[in-house]
mmCIF file of N, CA and C in Angstrom:
data_model
loop_
_atom_site.group_PDB
_atom_site.id
_atom_site.type_symbol
_atom_site.label_atom_id
_atom_site.label_comp_id
_atom_site.label_asym_id
_atom_site.label_seq_id
_atom_site.Cartn_x
_atom_site.Cartn_y
_atom_site.Cartn_z
ATOM 1 N N UNK A 26 14.388 14.591 -1.508
ATOM 2 C CA UNK A 26 13.867 13.728 -2.148
ATOM 3 C C UNK A 26 13.244 12.649 -1.136
ATOM 4 N N UNK A 27 12.020 12.264 -2.341
ATOM 5 C CA UNK A 27 11.203 11.442 -1.471
ATOM 6 C C UNK A 27 11.420 10.380 -1.274
ATOM 7 N N UNK A 28 11.011 9.601 -0.089
ATOM 8 C CA UNK A 28 11.227 8.031 -0.208
ATOM 9 C C UNK A 28 10.166 7.424 0.827
ATOM 10 N N UNK A 29 9.351 6.628 -0.072
ATOM 11 C CA UNK A 29 8.573 5.964 0.538
ATOM 12 C C UNK A 29 9.228 4.889 1.421
ATOM 13 N N UNK A 30 8.540 4.598 2.602
ATOM 14 C CA UNK A 30 8.585 3.548 3.579
ATOM 15 C C UNK A 30 7.710 3.013 3.905
ATOM 16 N N UNK A 31 7.720 1.455 3.531
ATOM 17 C CA UNK A 31 6.699 0.452 4.035
ATOM 18 C C UNK A 31 7.036 -0.415 4.991
ATOM 19 N N UNK A 32 6.024 -0.318 5.657
ATOM 20 C CA UNK A 32 6.038 -1.645 6.831
ATOM 21 C C UNK A 32 4.894 -2.133 7.318
ATOM 22 N N UNK A 33 4.845 -3.164 8.307
ATOM 23 C CA UNK A 33 3.676 -3.710 9.009
ATOM 24 C C UNK A 33 3.157 -5.153 8.161
ATOM 25 N N UNK A 34 4.363 -5.549 7.525
ATOM 26 C CA UNK A 34 4.004 -6.960 7.027
ATOM 27 C C UNK A 34 4.489 -7.704 7.791
ATOM 28 N N UNK A 35 4.219 -8.907 7.454
ATOM 29 C CA UNK A 35 4.554 -10.359 8.162
ATOM 30 C C UNK A 35 4.048 -11.681 7.751
ATOM 31 N N UNK A 36 3.753 -12.589 8.586
ATOM 32 C CA UNK A 36 3.414 -14.254 8.221
ATOM 33 C C UNK A 36 1.977 -13.885 9.134
ATOM 34 N N UNK A 37 0.824 -14.213 8.567
ATOM 35 C CA UNK A 37 -0.356 -14.468 9.049
ATOM 36 C C UNK A 37 -1.142 -16.102 8.450
ATOM 37 N N UNK A 38 -1.689 -16.560 9.032
ATOM 38 C CA UNK A 38 -2.846 -17.743 8.726
ATOM 39 C C UNK A 38 -3.635 -17.115 7.731
ATOM 40 N N UNK A 39 -4.423 -17.625 6.691
ATOM 41 C CA UNK A 39 -5.601 -17.457 6.082
ATOM 42 C C UNK A 39 -6.558 -16.991 7.096
ATOM 43 N N UNK A 40 -7.139 -16.023 6.471
ATOM 44 C CA UNK A 40 -8.417 -15.428 7.307
ATOM 45 C C UNK A 40 -8.219 -14.355 8.051
ATOM 46 N N UNK A 41 -6.620 -14.398 8.409
ATOM 47 C CA UNK A 41 -5.849 -13.222 9.231
ATOM 48 C C UNK A 41 -6.027 -11.967 8.723
ATOM 49 N N UNK A 42 -5.552 -10.989 9.933
ATOM 50 C CA UNK A 42 -5.754 -9.710 9.397
ATOM 51 C C UNK A 42 -3.743 -8.982 9.584
ATOM 52 N N UNK A 43 -3.660 -7.872 8.421
ATOM 53 C CA UNK A 43 -2.390 -7.003 9.002
ATOM 54 C C UNK A 43 -2.887 -5.742 8.316
ATOM 55 N N UNK A 44 -2.284 -4.721 8.997
ATOM 56 C CA UNK A 44 -2.222 -3.409 8.324
ATOM 57 C C UNK A 44 -0.426 -2.961 8.062
ATOM 58 N N UNK A 45 -0.793 -2.511 6.857
ATOM 59 C CA UNK A 45 0.729 -1.964 6.332
ATOM 60 C C UNK A 45 0.405 -0.321 6.936
ATOM 61 N N UNK A 46 1.666 0.032 6.957
ATOM 62 C CA UNK A 46 1.994 1.461 6.925
ATOM 63 C C UNK A 46 2.788 2.005 5.802
ATOM 64 N N UNK A 47 2.871 3.018 5.680
ATOM 65 C CA UNK A 47 3.375 3.970 4.606
ATOM 66 C C UNK A 47 3.677 5.180 4.860
ATOM 67 N N UNK A 48 5.198 5.729 5.350
ATOM 68 C CA UNK A 48 5.523 7.012 5.071
ATOM 69 C C UNK A 48 6.058 7.579 4.116
ATOM 70 N N UNK A 49 5.890 8.734 3.468
ATOM 71 C CA UNK A 49 6.628 9.142 2.593
ATOM 72 C C UNK A 49 7.551 10.358 3.227
ATOM 73 N N UNK A 50 8.834 9.813 3.259
ATOM 74 C CA UNK A 50 9.763 10.631 3.671
ATOM 75 C C UNK A 50 10.132 11.884 3.140
ATOM 76 N N UNK A 51 10.438 13.111 3.280
ATOM 77 C CA UNK A 51 10.933 13.747 2.914
ATOM 78 C C UNK A 51 9.692 14.902 1.957
ATOM 79 N N UNK A 52 8.605 14.473 2.112
ATOM 80 C CA UNK A 52 7.339 14.853 1.448
ATOM 81 C C UNK A 52 7.211 16.210 2.236
ATOM 82 N N UNK A 53 6.666 17.004 1.158
ATOM 83 C CA UNK A 53 5.824 18.467 1.763
ATOM 84 C C UNK A 53 4.812 18.333 1.829
ATOM 85 N N UNK A 54 4.043 18.962 3.190
ATOM 86 C CA UNK A 54 2.741 18.165 3.677
ATOM 87 C C UNK A 54 1.687 18.663 2.566
ATOM 88 N N UNK A 55 1.805 20.158 1.718
ATOM 89 C CA UNK A 55 0.918 20.333 0.784
ATOM 90 C C UNK A 55 1.183 19.620 -0.563
ATOM 91 N N UNK A 56 1.877 18.887 -0.882
ATOM 92 C CA UNK A 56 2.205 18.146 -1.745
ATOM 93 C C UNK A 56 1.547 16.656 -1.528
ATOM 94 N N UNK A 57 1.599 16.273 -0.296
ATOM 95 C CA UNK A 57 1.176 14.769 0.245
ATOM 96 C C UNK A 57 -0.468 14.970 -0.002
ATOM 97 N N UNK A 58 -0.794 16.321 0.579
ATOM 98 C CA UNK A 58 -2.470 16.420 0.408
ATOM 99 C C UNK A 58 -3.084 16.878 -1.010
ATOM 100 N N UNK A 59 -2.329 17.210 -1.644
ATOM 101 C CA UNK A 59 -2.661 17.581 -3.244
ATOM 102 C C UNK A 59 -2.658 16.720 -3.957
ATOM 103 N N UNK A 60 -2.095 15.368 -3.976
ATOM 104 C CA UNK A 60 -2.279 14.300 -4.971
ATOM 105 C C UNK A 60 -2.499 12.786 -4.583
ATOM 106 N N UNK A 61 -2.896 12.210 -4.943
ATOM 107 C CA UNK A 61 -3.219 10.899 -4.783
ATOM 108 C C UNK A 61 -1.911 9.956 -4.426
ATOM 109 N N UNK A 62 -2.354 8.622 -3.783
ATOM 110 C CA UNK A 62 -1.277 7.924 -3.529
ATOM 111 C C UNK A 62 -1.927 6.212 -3.740
ATOM 112 N N UNK A 63 -1.046 5.182 -3.908
ATOM 113 C CA UNK A 63 -1.727 3.664 -3.681
ATOM 114 C C UNK A 63 -0.889 2.727 -3.252
ATOM 115 N N UNK A 64 -1.294 1.756 -3.009
ATOM 116 C CA UNK A 64 -0.508 0.897 -2.812
ATOM 117 C C UNK A 64 -0.580 -0.245 -3.882
ATOM 118 N N UNK A 65 0.655 -0.684 -3.927
ATOM 119 C CA UNK A 65 0.585 -2.014 -5.179
ATOM 120 C C UNK A 65 1.396 -3.463 -4.173
ATOM 121 N N UNK A 66 1.063 -4.465 -5.308
ATOM 122 C CA UNK A 66 2.283 -5.711 -4.805
ATOM 123 C C UNK A 66 2.450 -6.468 -6.032
ATOM 124 N N UNK A 67 3.526 -7.089 -5.693
ATOM 125 C CA UNK A 67 4.236 -7.678 -6.746
ATOM 126 C C UNK A 67 4.712 -9.135 -5.936
ATOM 127 N N UNK A 68 4.603 -10.210 -7.002
ATOM 128 C CA UNK A 68 5.270 -11.747 -6.554
ATOM 129 C C UNK A 68 6.154 -11.962 -7.730
ATOM 130 N N UNK A 69 6.973 -12.664 -7.389
ATOM 131 C CA UNK A 69 8.354 -13.003 -8.046
ATOM 132 C C UNK A 69 7.858 -13.766 -9.596
ATOM 133 N N UNK A 70 8.390 -12.727 -10.671
ATOM 134 C CA UNK A 70 7.966 -13.161 -12.215
ATOM 135 C C UNK A 70 6.722 -12.989 -12.701
ATOM 136 N N UNK A 71 6.099 -11.558 -11.851
ATOM 137 C CA UNK A 71 4.808 -11.563 -12.130
ATOM 138 C C UNK A 71 5.080 -9.718 -12.157
ATOM 139 N N UNK A 72 4.102 -9.174 -13.106
ATOM 140 C CA UNK A 72 4.355 -7.398 -12.884
ATOM 141 C C UNK A 72 3.496 -7.061 -11.449
ATOM 142 N N UNK A 73 3.842 -5.754 -11.331
ATOM 143 C CA UNK A 73 3.147 -4.969 -10.244
ATOM 144 C C UNK A 73 1.842 -5.031 -10.472
ATOM 145 N N UNK A 74 0.633 -5.006 -9.410
ATOM 146 C CA UNK A 74 -0.307 -4.869 -9.633
ATOM 147 C C UNK A 74 -0.841 -3.706 -8.465
ATOM 148 N N UNK A 75 -1.827 -3.291 -9.126
ATOM 149 C CA UNK A 75 -2.610 -1.932 -8.345
ATOM 150 C C UNK A 75 -3.384 -2.608 -7.413
ATOM 151 N N UNK A 76 -3.257 -2.391 -5.982
ATOM 152 C CA UNK A 76 -4.128 -2.771 -5.021
ATOM 153 C C UNK A 76 -5.195 -1.827 -4.493
ATOM 154 N N UNK A 77 -5.101 -0.854 -4.219
ATOM 155 C CA UNK A 77 -5.545 -0.176 -3.670
ATOM 156 C C UNK A 77 -5.279 1.775 -3.770
ATOM 157 N N UNK A 78 -5.714 2.635 -4.037
ATOM 158 C CA UNK A 78 -5.783 4.042 -4.022
ATOM 159 C C UNK A 78 -6.683 4.660 -3.421
ATOM 160 N N UNK A 79 -5.880 5.828 -3.205
ATOM 161 C CA UNK A 79 -6.924 6.751 -2.514
ATOM 162 C C UNK A 79 -6.425 8.403 -2.916
ATOM 163 N N UNK A 80 -7.579 9.016 -3.445
ATOM 164 C CA UNK A 80 -7.248 10.466 -3.816
ATOM 165 C C UNK A 80 -6.932 11.453 -2.931
ATOM 166 N N UNK A 81 -6.829 12.736 -3.514
ATOM 167 C CA UNK A 81 -6.495 13.661 -2.533
ATOM 168 C C UNK A 81 -7.794 14.273 -1.542
ATOM 169 N N UNK A 82 -8.643 13.905 -1.906
ATOM 170 C CA UNK A 82 -10.360 13.964 -1.322
ATOM 171 C C UNK A 82 -10.501 13.152 -0.567
ATOM 172 N N UNK A 83 -9.795 12.112 -0.754
ATOM 173 C CA UNK A 83 -9.863 10.808 0.377
ATOM 174 C C UNK A 83 -10.934 9.736 -0.539
ATOM 175 N N UNK A 84 -11.144 9.695 -2.100
ATOM 176 C CA UNK A 84 -11.744 8.993 -2.564
ATOM 177 C C UNK A 84 -10.826 7.594 -2.683
ATOM 178 N N UNK A 85 -11.536 6.402 -2.777
ATOM 179 C CA UNK A 85 -10.865 5.474 -2.437
ATOM 180 C C UNK A 85 -11.358 4.350 -3.873
ATOM 181 N N UNK A 86 -10.419 3.672 -3.985
ATOM 182 C CA UNK A 86 -10.378 2.420 -5.274
ATOM 183 C C UNK A 86 -9.563 1.318 -4.934
ATOM 184 N N UNK A 87 -10.516 0.174 -5.532
ATOM 185 C CA UNK A 87 -9.880 -0.835 -5.134
ATOM 186 C C UNK A 87 -9.812 -1.810 -6.010
ATOM 187 N N UNK A 88 -8.689 -2.608 -6.480
ATOM 188 C CA UNK A 88 -8.833 -3.804 -7.404
ATOM 189 C C UNK A 88 -9.938 -4.512 -7.210
ATOM 190 N N UNK A 89 -10.473 -5.295 -7.869
ATOM 191 C CA UNK A 89 -11.605 -6.452 -7.752
ATOM 192 C C UNK A 89 -11.323 -7.408 -6.671
ATOM 193 N N UNK A 90 -9.609 -7.742 -6.491
ATOM 194 C CA UNK A 90 -9.496 -9.047 -5.747
ATOM 195 C C UNK A 90 -9.217 -8.726 -4.602
ATOM 196 N N UNK A 91 -9.510 -7.552 -4.104
ATOM 197 C CA UNK A 91 -9.449 -6.911 -2.778
ATOM 198 C C UNK A 91 -10.563 -6.218 -2.176
ATOM 199 N N UNK A 92 -11.417 -6.004 -3.484
ATOM 200 C CA UNK A 92 -13.089 -5.497 -2.479
ATOM 201 C C UNK A 92 -13.625 -6.173 -1.639
ATOM 202 N N UNK A 93 -14.029 -5.204 -0.192
ATOM 203 C CA UNK A 93 -14.367 -5.754 0.563
ATOM 204 C C UNK A 93 -13.983 -6.268 1.723
ATOM 205 N N UNK A 94 -12.506 -6.408 1.480
ATOM 206 C CA UNK A 94 -11.649 -7.159 2.713
ATOM 207 C C UNK A 94 -10.621 -5.815 3.008
ATOM 208 N N UNK A 95 -10.179 -5.378 1.491
ATOM 209 C CA UNK A 95 -8.806 -4.126 2.046
ATOM 210 C C UNK A 95 -9.743 -2.903 2.186
ATOM 211 N N UNK A 96 -9.118 -2.064 3.229
ATOM 212 C CA UNK A 96 -9.503 -0.704 3.449
ATOM 213 C C UNK A 96 -8.188 0.344 3.356
ATOM 214 N N UNK A 97 -8.394 1.200 2.397
ATOM 215 C CA UNK A 97 -7.106 2.313 2.172
ATOM 216 C C UNK A 97 -7.563 3.578 3.158
ATOM 217 N N UNK A 98 -6.552 4.126 3.692
ATOM 218 C CA UNK A 98 -6.711 5.210 4.305
ATOM 219 C C UNK A 98 -5.139 6.209 4.554
ATOM 220 N N UNK A 99 -5.348 7.517 4.746
ATOM 221 C CA UNK A 99 -4.340 8.403 5.081
ATOM 222 C C UNK A 99 -4.312 8.886 6.146
ATOM 223 N N UNK A 100 -3.586 9.506 6.786
ATOM 224 C CA UNK A 100 -2.986 10.589 7.760
ATOM 225 C C UNK A 100 -2.448 11.818 7.534
ATOM 226 N N UNK A 101 -2.918 12.456 7.090
ATOM 227 C CA UNK A 101 -2.337 13.934 6.173
ATOM 228 C C UNK A 101 -1.305 14.453 7.493
ATOM 229 N N UNK A 102 -1.604 14.509 8.417
ATOM 230 C CA UNK A 102 -0.961 15.154 9.407
ATOM 231 C C UNK A 102 0.417 14.257 9.731
ATOM 232 N N UNK A 103 0.641 13.242 9.378
ATOM 233 C CA UNK A 103 1.597 12.336 9.618
ATOM 234 C C UNK A 103 2.551 11.989 8.067
ATOM 235 N N UNK A 104 1.727 12.284 7.223
ATOM 236 C CA UNK A 104 2.153 12.092 5.644
ATOM 237 C C UNK A 104 2.329 10.736 5.500
ATOM 238 N N UNK A 105 1.184 9.809 6.077
ATOM 239 C CA UNK A 105 1.198 8.501 6.059
ATOM 240 C C UNK A 105 -0.050 7.648 5.207
ATOM 241 N N UNK A 106 -0.167 6.745 4.715
ATOM 242 C CA UNK A 106 -0.720 5.574 4.199
ATOM 243 C C UNK A 106 -1.239 4.598 4.863
ATOM 244 N N UNK A 107 -2.189 3.828 4.685
ATOM 245 C CA UNK A 107 -2.322 2.850 5.557
ATOM 246 C C UNK A 107 -3.219 1.590 4.496
ATOM 247 N N UNK A 108 -2.971 0.537 4.537
ATOM 248 C CA UNK A 108 -4.075 -0.503 4.242
ATOM 249 C C UNK A 108 -4.421 -1.498 5.127
ATOM 250 N N UNK A 109 -5.677 -1.448 5.656
ATOM 251 C CA UNK A 109 -5.855 -2.418 6.434
ATOM 252 C C UNK A 109 -6.748 -3.707 5.869
ATOM 253 N N UNK A 110 -6.037 -4.807 6.247
ATOM 254 C CA UNK A 110 -6.070 -6.009 5.207
ATOM 255 C C UNK A 110 -6.882 -6.978 5.993
ATOM 256 N N UNK A 111 -8.192 -7.577 5.804
ATOM 257 C CA UNK A 111 -8.593 -8.439 6.311
ATOM 258 C C UNK A 111 -8.830 -9.710 5.639
ATOM 259 N N UNK A 112 -9.515 -11.118 6.100
ATOM 260 C CA UNK A 112 -9.313 -11.953 5.496
ATOM 261 C C UNK A 112 -8.635 -12.252 4.467
ATOM 262 N N UNK A 113 -7.455 -12.539 5.031
ATOM 263 C CA UNK A 113 -6.564 -12.598 3.857
ATOM 264 C C UNK A 113 -5.927 -13.947 3.396
ATOM 265 N N UNK A 114 -6.020 -14.226 2.417
ATOM 266 C CA UNK A 114 -5.909 -15.648 1.727
ATOM 267 C C UNK A 114 -4.502 -15.908 1.131
ATOM 268 N N UNK A 115 -4.044 -17.058 0.883
ATOM 269 C CA UNK A 115 -2.356 -17.490 0.193
ATOM 270 C C UNK A 115 -2.533 -16.579 -1.098
ATOM 271 N N UNK A 116 -3.375 -16.106 -1.830
ATOM 272 C CA UNK A 116 -3.246 -15.374 -3.074
ATOM 273 C C UNK A 116 -2.427 -13.755 -2.666
ATOM 274 N N UNK A 117 -2.824 -13.737 -1.726
ATOM 275 C CA UNK A 117 -2.587 -12.133 -1.093
ATOM 276 C C UNK A 117 -0.813 -12.340 -0.915
ATOM 277 N N UNK A 118 -0.159 -13.212 -1.000
ATOM 278 C CA UNK A 118 1.194 -13.217 -0.784
ATOM 279 C C UNK A 118 1.871 -12.292 -1.738
ATOM 280 N N UNK A 119 2.728 -11.465 -1.178
ATOM 281 C CA UNK A 119 3.268 -10.734 -2.195
ATOM 282 C C UNK A 119 4.150 -9.420 -1.411
ATOM 283 N N UNK A 120 4.972 -8.993 -2.089
ATOM 284 C CA UNK A 120 5.679 -7.592 -1.354
ATOM 285 C C UNK A 120 4.781 -6.420 -1.893
ATOM 286 N N UNK A 121 4.426 -5.946 -0.848
ATOM 287 C CA UNK A 121 3.197 -4.862 -0.928
ATOM 288 C C UNK A 121 4.279 -3.380 -0.800
ATOM 289 N N UNK A 122 4.296 -2.700 -1.914
ATOM 290 C CA UNK A 122 4.548 -1.169 -2.129
ATOM 291 C C UNK A 122 3.498 -0.175 -2.291
ATOM 292 N N UNK A 123 3.976 0.981 -1.583
ATOM 293 C CA UNK A 123 3.341 2.459 -1.662
ATOM 294 C C UNK A 123 4.049 3.257 -2.858
ATOM 295 N N UNK A 124 3.438 4.153 -3.150
ATOM 296 C CA UNK A 124 3.775 4.927 -4.420
ATOM 297 C C UNK A 124 2.766 6.468 -4.173
ATOM 298 N N UNK A 125 3.481 7.688 -4.294
ATOM 299 C CA UNK A 125 2.608 8.963 -4.410
ATOM 300 C C UNK A 125 2.472 9.434 -5.268
ATOM 301 N N UNK A 126 1.244 9.788 -6.180
ATOM 302 C CA UNK A 126 1.074 10.079 -7.636
ATOM 303 C C UNK A 126 2.157 11.299 -8.140
ATOM 304 N N UNK A 127 2.502 12.331 -6.925
ATOM 305 C CA UNK A 127 3.582 13.145 -7.318
ATOM 306 C C UNK A 127 5.046 12.762 -7.610
ATOM 307 N N UNK A 128 5.419 11.653 -7.474
ATOM 308 C CA UNK A 128 6.348 11.083 -7.047
ATOM 309 C C UNK A 128 6.509 9.641 -7.882
ATOM 310 N N UNK A 129 6.178 9.674 -8.845
ATOM 311 C CA UNK A 129 5.867 8.082 -9.603
ATOM 312 C C UNK A 129 7.048 7.491 -9.518
ATOM 313 N N UNK A 130 8.198 7.657 -9.571
ATOM 314 C CA UNK A 130 9.321 6.986 -9.679
ATOM 315 C C UNK A 130 9.990 6.642 -8.393
ATOM 316 N N UNK A 131 9.777 7.448 -6.786
ATOM 317 C CA UNK A 131 10.096 6.961 -5.822
ATOM 318 C C UNK A 131 9.523 5.343 -5.636
ATOM 319 N N UNK A 132 10.331 4.577 -5.279
ATOM 320 C CA UNK A 132 9.573 3.537 -4.737
ATOM 321 C C UNK A 132 10.844 3.107 -3.300
ATOM 322 N N UNK A 133 9.759 2.177 -2.781
ATOM 323 C CA UNK A 133 10.378 1.914 -1.313
ATOM 324 C C UNK A 133 10.769 0.325 -1.473
ATOM 325 N N UNK A 134 11.446 -0.196 -0.448
ATOM 326 C CA UNK A 134 11.749 -1.527 -0.591
ATOM 327 C C UNK A 134 10.626 -2.529 -0.189
ATOM 328 N N UNK A 135 9.637 -1.898 0.121
ATOM 329 C CA UNK A 135 8.202 -3.198 0.418
ATOM 330 C C UNK A 135 8.179 -3.596 1.591
ATOM 331 N N UNK A 136 7.158 -4.359 1.876
ATOM 332 C CA UNK A 136 7.095 -5.171 2.887
ATOM 333 C C UNK A 136 6.630 -6.241 2.632
ATOM 334 N N UNK A 137 7.196 -7.344 3.193
ATOM 335 C CA UNK A 137 6.659 -8.848 2.416
ATOM 336 C C UNK A 137 5.435 -9.199 3.511
ATOM 337 N N UNK A 138 4.131 -9.725 2.787
ATOM 338 C CA UNK A 138 3.094 -10.319 3.453
ATOM 339 C C UNK A 138 2.805 -11.551 3.032
ATOM 340 N N UNK A 139 2.878 -12.646 3.830
ATOM 341 C CA UNK A 139 3.019 -13.839 3.508
ATOM 342 C C UNK A 139 1.816 -14.387 4.243
ATOM 343 N N UNK A 140 0.681 -15.264 3.448
ATOM 344 C CA UNK A 140 -0.348 -15.533 3.980
ATOM 345 C C UNK A 140 -0.101 -17.422 3.921
ATOM 346 N N UNK A 141 -0.269 -18.032 4.948
ATOM 347 C CA UNK A 141 -0.048 -19.406 4.678
ATOM 348 C C UNK A 141 -0.353 -20.316 5.902
ATOM 349 N N UNK A 142 -0.680 -21.218 5.572
ATOM 350 C CA UNK A 142 -1.306 -21.885 7.130
ATOM 351 C C UNK A 142 -0.292 -23.141 7.591
#
């Protein structure tokens, strides 16, 4: 059973930076490499929204509200995905989740990001 595990969240002031990590426990390397994956975020009483994705070939895609500030990357050897977040703003406050497209129903606990002065 594949289990995404997110980490790296925390409290940061506006303009600050954080790097989130996601490890897909139990995933086979070939499956990790042959499918895309993504970061999502959710705030209470709102739908989960796509933040960034990275394809099997490494092509990245970003939501308009994070373009130029966030960078998604992956480490195939470690079966991990990262989200480098710069210039954080209060509206980025949310629980961030990762997902692997081969296992769309596998969800983790998420990691809380709070941006506040």
